[in-house]
XYZ file of C-alpha atoms in Angstrom:
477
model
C -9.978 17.157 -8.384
C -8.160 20.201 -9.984
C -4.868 21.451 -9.048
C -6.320 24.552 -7.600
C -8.893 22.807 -5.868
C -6.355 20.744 -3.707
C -4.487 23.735 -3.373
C -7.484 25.775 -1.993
C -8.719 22.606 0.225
C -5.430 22.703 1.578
C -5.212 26.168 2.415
C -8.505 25.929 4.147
C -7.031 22.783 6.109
C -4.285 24.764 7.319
C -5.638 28.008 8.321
C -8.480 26.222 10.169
C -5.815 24.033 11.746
C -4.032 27.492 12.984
C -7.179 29.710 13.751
C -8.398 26.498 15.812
C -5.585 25.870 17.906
C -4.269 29.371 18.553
C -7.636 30.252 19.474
C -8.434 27.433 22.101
C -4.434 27.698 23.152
C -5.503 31.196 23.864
C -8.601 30.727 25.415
C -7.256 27.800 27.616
C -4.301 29.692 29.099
C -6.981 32.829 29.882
C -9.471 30.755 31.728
C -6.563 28.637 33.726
C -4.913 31.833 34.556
C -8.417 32.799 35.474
C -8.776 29.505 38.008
C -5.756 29.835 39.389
C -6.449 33.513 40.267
C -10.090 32.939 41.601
C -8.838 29.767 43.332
C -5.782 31.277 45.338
C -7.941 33.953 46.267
C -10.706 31.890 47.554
C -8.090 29.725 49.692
C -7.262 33.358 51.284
C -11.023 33.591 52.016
C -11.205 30.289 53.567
C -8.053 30.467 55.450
C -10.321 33.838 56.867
C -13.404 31.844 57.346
C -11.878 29.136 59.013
C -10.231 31.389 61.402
C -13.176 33.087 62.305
C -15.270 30.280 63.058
C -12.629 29.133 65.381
C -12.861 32.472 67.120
C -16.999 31.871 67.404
C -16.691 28.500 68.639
C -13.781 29.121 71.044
C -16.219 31.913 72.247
C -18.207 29.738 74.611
C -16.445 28.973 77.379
C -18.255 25.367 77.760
C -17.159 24.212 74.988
C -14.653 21.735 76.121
C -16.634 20.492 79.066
C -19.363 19.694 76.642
C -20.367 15.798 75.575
C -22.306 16.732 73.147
C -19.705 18.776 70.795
C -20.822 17.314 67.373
C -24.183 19.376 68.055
C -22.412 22.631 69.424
C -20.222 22.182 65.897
C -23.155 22.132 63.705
C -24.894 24.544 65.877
C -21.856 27.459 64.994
C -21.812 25.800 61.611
C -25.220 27.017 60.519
C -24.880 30.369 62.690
C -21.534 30.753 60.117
C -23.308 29.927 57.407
C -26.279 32.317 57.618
C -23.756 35.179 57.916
C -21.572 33.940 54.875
C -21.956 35.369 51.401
C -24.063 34.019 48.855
C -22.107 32.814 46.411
C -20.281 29.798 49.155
C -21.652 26.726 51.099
C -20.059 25.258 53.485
C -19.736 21.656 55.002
C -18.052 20.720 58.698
C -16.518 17.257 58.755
C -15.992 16.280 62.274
C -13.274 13.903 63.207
C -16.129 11.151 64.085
C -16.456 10.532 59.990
C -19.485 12.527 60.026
C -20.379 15.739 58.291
C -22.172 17.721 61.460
C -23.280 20.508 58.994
C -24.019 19.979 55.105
C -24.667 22.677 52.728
C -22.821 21.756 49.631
C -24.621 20.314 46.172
C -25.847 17.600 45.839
C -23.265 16.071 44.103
C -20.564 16.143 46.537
C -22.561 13.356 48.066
C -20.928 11.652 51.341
C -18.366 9.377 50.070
C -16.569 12.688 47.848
C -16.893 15.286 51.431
C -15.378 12.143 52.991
C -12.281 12.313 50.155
C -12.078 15.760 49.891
C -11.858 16.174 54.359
C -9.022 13.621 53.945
C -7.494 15.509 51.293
C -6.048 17.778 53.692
C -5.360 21.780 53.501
C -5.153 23.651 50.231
C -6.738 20.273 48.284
C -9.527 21.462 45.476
C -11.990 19.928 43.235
C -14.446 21.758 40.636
C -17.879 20.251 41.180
C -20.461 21.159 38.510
C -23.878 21.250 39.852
C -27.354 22.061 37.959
C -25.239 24.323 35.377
C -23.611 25.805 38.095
C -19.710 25.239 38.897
C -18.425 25.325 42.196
C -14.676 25.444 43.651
C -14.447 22.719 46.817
C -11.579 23.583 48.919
C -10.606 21.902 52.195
C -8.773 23.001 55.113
C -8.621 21.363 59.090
C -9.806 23.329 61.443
C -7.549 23.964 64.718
C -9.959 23.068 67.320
C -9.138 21.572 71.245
C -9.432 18.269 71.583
C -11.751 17.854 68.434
C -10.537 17.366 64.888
C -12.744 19.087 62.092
C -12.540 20.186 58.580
C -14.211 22.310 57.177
C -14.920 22.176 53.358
C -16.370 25.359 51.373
C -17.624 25.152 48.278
C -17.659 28.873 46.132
C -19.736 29.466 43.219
C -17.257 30.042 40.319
C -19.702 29.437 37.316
C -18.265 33.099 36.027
C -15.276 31.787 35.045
C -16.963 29.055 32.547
C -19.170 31.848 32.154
C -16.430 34.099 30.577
C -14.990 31.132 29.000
C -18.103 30.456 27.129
C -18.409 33.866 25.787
C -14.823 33.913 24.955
C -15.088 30.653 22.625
C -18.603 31.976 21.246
C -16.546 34.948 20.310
C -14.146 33.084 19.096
C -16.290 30.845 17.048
C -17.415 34.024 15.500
C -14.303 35.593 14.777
C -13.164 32.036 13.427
C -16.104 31.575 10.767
C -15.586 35.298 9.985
C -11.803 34.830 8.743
C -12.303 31.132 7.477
C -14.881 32.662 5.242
C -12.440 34.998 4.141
C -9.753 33.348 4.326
C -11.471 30.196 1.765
C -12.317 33.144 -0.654
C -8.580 34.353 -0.689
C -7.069 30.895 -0.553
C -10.000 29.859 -3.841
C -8.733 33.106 -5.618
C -5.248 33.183 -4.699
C -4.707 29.282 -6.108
C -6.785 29.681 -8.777
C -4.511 33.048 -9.907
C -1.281 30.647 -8.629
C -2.237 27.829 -11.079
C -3.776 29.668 -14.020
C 0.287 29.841 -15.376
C -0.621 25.626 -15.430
C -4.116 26.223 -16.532
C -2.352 28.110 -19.823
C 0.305 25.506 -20.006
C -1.938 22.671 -20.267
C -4.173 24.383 -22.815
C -1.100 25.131 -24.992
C 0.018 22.202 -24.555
C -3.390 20.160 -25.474
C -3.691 22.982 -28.969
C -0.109 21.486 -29.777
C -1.241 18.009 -29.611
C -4.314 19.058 -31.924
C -1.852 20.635 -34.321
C -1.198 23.924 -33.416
C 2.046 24.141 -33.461
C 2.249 27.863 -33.657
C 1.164 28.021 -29.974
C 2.836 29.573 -27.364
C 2.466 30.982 -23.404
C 5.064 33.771 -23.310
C 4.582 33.805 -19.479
C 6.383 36.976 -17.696
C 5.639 35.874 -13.794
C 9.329 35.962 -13.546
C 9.593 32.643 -11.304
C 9.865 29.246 -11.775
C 6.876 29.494 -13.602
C 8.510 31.691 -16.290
C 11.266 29.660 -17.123
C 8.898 26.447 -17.369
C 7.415 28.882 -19.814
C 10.278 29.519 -21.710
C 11.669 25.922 -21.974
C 8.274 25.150 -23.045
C 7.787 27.263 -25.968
C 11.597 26.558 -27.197
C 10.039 23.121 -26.908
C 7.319 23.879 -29.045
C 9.403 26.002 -31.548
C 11.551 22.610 -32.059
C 8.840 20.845 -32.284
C 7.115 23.371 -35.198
C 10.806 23.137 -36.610
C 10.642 18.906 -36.780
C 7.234 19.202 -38.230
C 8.020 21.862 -40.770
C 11.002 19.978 -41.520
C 9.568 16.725 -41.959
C 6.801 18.308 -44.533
C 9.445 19.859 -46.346
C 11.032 16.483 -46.461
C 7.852 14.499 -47.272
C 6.953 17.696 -50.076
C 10.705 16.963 -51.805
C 10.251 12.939 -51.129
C 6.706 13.807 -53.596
C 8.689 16.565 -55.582
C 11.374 13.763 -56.251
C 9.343 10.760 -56.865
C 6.875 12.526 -59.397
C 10.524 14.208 -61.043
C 11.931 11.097 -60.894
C 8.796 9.552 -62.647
C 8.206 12.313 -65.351
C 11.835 11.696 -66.114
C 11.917 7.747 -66.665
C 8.028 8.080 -68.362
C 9.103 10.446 -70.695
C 11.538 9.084 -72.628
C 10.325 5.567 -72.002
C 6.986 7.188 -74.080
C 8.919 8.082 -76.689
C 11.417 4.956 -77.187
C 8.337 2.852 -77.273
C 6.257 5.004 -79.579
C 9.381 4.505 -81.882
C 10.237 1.280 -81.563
C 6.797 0.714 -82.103
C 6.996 2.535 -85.345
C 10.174 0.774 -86.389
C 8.297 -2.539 -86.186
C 5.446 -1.163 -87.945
C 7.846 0.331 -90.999
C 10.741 -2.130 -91.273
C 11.214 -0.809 -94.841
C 11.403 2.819 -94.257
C 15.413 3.037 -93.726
C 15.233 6.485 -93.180
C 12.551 6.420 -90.318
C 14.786 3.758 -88.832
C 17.066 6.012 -88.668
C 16.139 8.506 -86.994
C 14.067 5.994 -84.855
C 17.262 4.619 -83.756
C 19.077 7.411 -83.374
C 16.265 8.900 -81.158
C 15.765 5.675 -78.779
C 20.015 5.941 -78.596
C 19.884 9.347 -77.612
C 17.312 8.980 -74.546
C 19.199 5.477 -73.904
C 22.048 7.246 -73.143
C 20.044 9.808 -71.008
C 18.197 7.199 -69.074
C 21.534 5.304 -68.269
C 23.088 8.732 -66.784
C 19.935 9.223 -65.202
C 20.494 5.702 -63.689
C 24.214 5.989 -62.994
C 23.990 9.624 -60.872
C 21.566 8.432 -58.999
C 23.265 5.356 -57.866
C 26.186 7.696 -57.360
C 24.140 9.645 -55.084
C 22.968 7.102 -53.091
C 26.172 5.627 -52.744
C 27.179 8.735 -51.220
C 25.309 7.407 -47.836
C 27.851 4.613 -47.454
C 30.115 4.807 -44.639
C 32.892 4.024 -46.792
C 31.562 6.327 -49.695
C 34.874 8.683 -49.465
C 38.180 6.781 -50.116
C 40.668 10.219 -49.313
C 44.048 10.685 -50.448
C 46.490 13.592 -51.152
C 45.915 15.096 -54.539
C 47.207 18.238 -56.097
C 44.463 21.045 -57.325
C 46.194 20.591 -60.653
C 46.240 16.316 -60.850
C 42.197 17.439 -60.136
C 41.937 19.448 -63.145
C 43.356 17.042 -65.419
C 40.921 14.768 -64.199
C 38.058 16.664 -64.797
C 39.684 17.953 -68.770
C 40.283 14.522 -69.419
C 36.583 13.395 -68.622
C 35.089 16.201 -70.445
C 33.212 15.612 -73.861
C 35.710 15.924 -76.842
C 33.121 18.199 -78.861
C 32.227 20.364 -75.515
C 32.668 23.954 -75.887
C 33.578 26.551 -74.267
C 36.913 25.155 -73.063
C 37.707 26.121 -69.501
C 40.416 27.960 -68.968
C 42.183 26.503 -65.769
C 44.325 27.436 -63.173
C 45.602 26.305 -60.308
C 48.133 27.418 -57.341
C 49.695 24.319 -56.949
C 47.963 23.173 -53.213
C 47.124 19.743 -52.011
C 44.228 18.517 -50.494
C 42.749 15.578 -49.269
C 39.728 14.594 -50.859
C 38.541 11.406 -52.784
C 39.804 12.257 -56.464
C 37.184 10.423 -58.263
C 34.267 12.047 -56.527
C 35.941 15.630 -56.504
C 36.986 15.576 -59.689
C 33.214 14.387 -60.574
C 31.983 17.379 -58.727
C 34.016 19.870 -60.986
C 33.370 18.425 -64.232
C 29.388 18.556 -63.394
C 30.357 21.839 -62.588
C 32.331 22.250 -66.035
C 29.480 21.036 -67.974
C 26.603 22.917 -66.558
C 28.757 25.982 -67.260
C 29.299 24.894 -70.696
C 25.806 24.389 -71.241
C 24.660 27.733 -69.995
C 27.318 29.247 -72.459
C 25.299 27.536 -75.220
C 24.010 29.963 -78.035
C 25.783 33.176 -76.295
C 28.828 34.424 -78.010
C 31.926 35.168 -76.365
C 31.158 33.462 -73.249
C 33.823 31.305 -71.497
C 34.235 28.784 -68.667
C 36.670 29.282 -66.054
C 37.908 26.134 -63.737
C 40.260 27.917 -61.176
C 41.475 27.362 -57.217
C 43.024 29.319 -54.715
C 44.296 29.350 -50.719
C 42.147 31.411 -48.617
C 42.612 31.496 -45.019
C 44.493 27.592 -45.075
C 41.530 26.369 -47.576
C 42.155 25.427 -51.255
C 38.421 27.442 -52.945
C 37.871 25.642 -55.790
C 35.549 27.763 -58.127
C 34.065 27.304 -61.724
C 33.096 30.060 -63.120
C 30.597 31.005 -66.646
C 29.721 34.351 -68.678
C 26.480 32.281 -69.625
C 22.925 32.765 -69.283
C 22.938 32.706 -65.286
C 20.191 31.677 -63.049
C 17.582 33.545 -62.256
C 17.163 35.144 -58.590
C 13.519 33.037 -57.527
C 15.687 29.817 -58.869
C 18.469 29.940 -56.377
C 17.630 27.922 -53.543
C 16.410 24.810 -55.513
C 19.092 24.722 -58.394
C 20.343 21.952 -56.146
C 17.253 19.905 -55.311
C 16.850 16.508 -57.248
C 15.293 17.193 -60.642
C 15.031 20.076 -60.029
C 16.142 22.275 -63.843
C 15.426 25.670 -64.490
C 14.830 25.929 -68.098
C 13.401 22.096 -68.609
C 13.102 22.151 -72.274
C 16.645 23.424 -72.666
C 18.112 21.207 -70.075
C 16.329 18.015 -71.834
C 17.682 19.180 -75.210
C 21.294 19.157 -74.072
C 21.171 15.587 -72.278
C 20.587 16.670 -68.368
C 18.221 15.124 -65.855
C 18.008 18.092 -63.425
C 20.375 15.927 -61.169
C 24.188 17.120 -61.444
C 24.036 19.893 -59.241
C 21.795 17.833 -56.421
C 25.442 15.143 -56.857
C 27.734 17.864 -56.353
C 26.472 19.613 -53.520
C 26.236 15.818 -51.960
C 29.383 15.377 -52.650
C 30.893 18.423 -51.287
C 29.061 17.619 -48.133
C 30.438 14.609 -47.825
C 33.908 16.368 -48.023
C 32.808 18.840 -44.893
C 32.628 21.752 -47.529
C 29.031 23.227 -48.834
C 28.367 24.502 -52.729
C 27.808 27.880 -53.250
C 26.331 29.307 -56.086
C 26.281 32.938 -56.902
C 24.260 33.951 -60.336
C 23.212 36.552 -61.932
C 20.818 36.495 -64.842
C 22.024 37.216 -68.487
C 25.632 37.390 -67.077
C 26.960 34.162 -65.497
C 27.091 32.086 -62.633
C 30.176 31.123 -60.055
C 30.097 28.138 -58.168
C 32.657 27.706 -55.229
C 33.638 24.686 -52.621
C 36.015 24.801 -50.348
C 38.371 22.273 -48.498
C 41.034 22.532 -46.091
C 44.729 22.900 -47.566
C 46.592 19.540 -46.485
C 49.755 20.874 -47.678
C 51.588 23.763 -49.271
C 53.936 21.762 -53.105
C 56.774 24.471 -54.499
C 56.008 23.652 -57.660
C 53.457 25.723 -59.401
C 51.328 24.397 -62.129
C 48.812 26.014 -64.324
């Protein structure tokens, strides 16, 4: 059973539950009101009747000198009784056990007059009787030397009468607003829940893959904020799975890179060694065999060794820190650098200290260093610049080239696993497409993040930044 269902059931339940027992509470207290009205009146009445049969009876002067009294009783009885009103009946119980004069229903039968005589003054009993309801009161009668009761029994089937009409009215009144009342319950729930109803919809379109779903729901309850933590839900959850296909797309990207790069020179060395084998007289093909399968050794085994230097970088004890000087950095990185590499860089430091690994930082600059030098290939006049600087208590390290830059659309990837921007080139001059991808790894590992500003045809600048660890006096540069 739906939501709204129980909720409209339940509804229903309750205002029947109300409408029924306010109703009959009502009705109930009206007709015993009623009773207690018609029946205090109707003792009045008696107490009048009573008296005045006295009176008629105490009339005949005889009366006590009589033997037979039982028959001058019932005698006055019936003379009463065929004055009286309509709507009574009337029944004498002498104090010999024996009803003298009998005009009640039938169903106060002997043994009940006898009960209700005993009863005593003001005692009352409703006796139904062929549909008809009638009040039996009993009250002794003050008679000398001769105890009677009389018992009177009044037609009060106007009461049940009105009661009836009253709960038939009642009834009516009650189907009228339960009918109403179901239809605004059904409607009101069903408006209450449809907030769920959307939920649950969204929710099942997310789990079919539509993760662009959302409620927006503006009810400005509980309801709302469900709402709200439910589409931030589904906005992380869009994020994860856009995430993880960018992930699984550079995972592909990387593989197939990483493929094209090992298959392309292992083509090549095989094609040559294959013609060395098939020429071992032709020194000069040899020769340039040789020098050929050398050349993309050499490639292949800095392919091989960045790479495991990348993935080292996801050991916990990857960094091995330590207090080093901007300049002790830079003569890292000039002593590292090819001895035929051109342009030099022109350094310069400010004499800071940080605290980075020195092997891995100075690694970062000299990939730095030689992409720079590489993108000053075949332009004249260009330069490389290695330089650092305190900014705001961090030592900016920044290498900086007049080369060919990068263009604009290249930006964002330049630091992506194989990733190279002019392939042919980069193959030419000995890279993999895999420096920059170690460097920015690197600087994350340090805390810091590479950033790369280019523009095309004029140069790139490349900055990382570390905290200062302390301030040296002397200056070297």
């Amino acid at each position: 059973m739906k939501f709204s269902s129980k909720l409209s059931l339940g509804s229903i339940l309750l205002l029947t539950a109300g409408l029924s027992f306010s109703g009959l509470a009502l009705i109930g207290c009206s007709f015993a009101g009623s009773l207690h009205g018609a029946r205090t009146a109707l003792q009045a009445r008696q107490t009048k009747e009573v008296h005045a049969l006295e009176r008629l009876i105490l009339s005949d002067s005889g009366y006590n000198a009589r033997a037979d009294r039982n028959y001058l009783l019932a005698t006055y009885a019936r003379q009463f009784a065929a004055s009286a009103q309509d709507d009574s009946r009337l029944c004498l119980w002498s104090g010999d056990n024996l009803a003298v004069y009998n005009d009640l229903p039938l169903t106060v039968n002997t043994a009940l007059q006898k009960e209700y005589a005993a009863a005593g003054a003001n005692a009352w009993r409703i006796v139904p009787d062929s549909g008809q309801y009638y009040l039996v009161l009993s009250q002794p009668m003050n008679l000398p030397g001769q105890r009677a009761d009389l018992l009177c029994a009044y037609d009060i089937s106007y009461l049940f009468a009105t009661r009836l009409t009253q709960l038939r009215l009642w009834a009516g009144i009650t189907l009228l607003l339960l009918t109403a009342g179901s239809a605004a319950a059904v409607w009101f729930s069903r408006k209450l829940t449809a907030p769920l109803s959307l939920l649950q919809t969204a929710s099942g379109q997310i789990a079919a893959g539509d993760y662009t779903r959302r409620t927006a729901l503006a009810t400005g309850d509980e309801l709302a904020a469900l709402s709200a933590s439910f589409d931030a839900m589904a906005q992380a959850v869009e994020d994860k799975i856009a995430a993880m296909d960018d992930t699984v797309q550079r995972q592909k990207d990387f593989i197939a890179a990483f493929t094209h790069e090992i298959k392309t020179p292992m083509t090549a060395m095989l094609g040559y060694a294959d013609l060395m084998r098939a020429m071992p007289g032709d020194t000069e093909l040899q020769q340039e065999s040789a020098a050929y399968i050398y050349h993309e050794t050499q490639r292949l085994e800095l392919l091989s060794r960045r790479l495991l230097a990348l993935l080292g970088l996801d050991a916990e004890d990857a960094l091995q820190p330590e207090a080093v000087t901007d300049a002790e950095l830079f003569a890292l990185v000039l002593r590292s650098l090819p001895k035929d590499a051109q342009p030099l860089p022109t350094v310069q430091s400010c004499g800071c200290t940080v605290q980075v690994d020195p092997s891995l930082w100075s690694d970062l600059l000299r990939n730095l260093v030689l992409n720079a030098q590489k993108a000053c290939r075949g332009k004249q006049g260009s330069a490389v610049f290695l330089r650092c600087c305190v900014q705001n208590g961090q030592a900016v390290f920044t290498v900086t080239d007049t080369g060919c830059g990068i263009p604009a659309k290249d930006l964002p990837r330049v630091t992506e696993a194989f990733y190279m921007v002019d392939k042919s080139r980069a193959r030419a001059a000995g890279g993999s497409g895999i420096g920059l991808a170690l460097c920015a790894r690197i600087a994350a590992a340090h805390g810091a993040t590479l950033h790369i500003a280019s523009t095309e045809g004029q140069g790139t600048t490349v900055t990382a930044a570390v905290p200062v660890y302390k301030e040296v006096s002397a200056r070297e540069g």
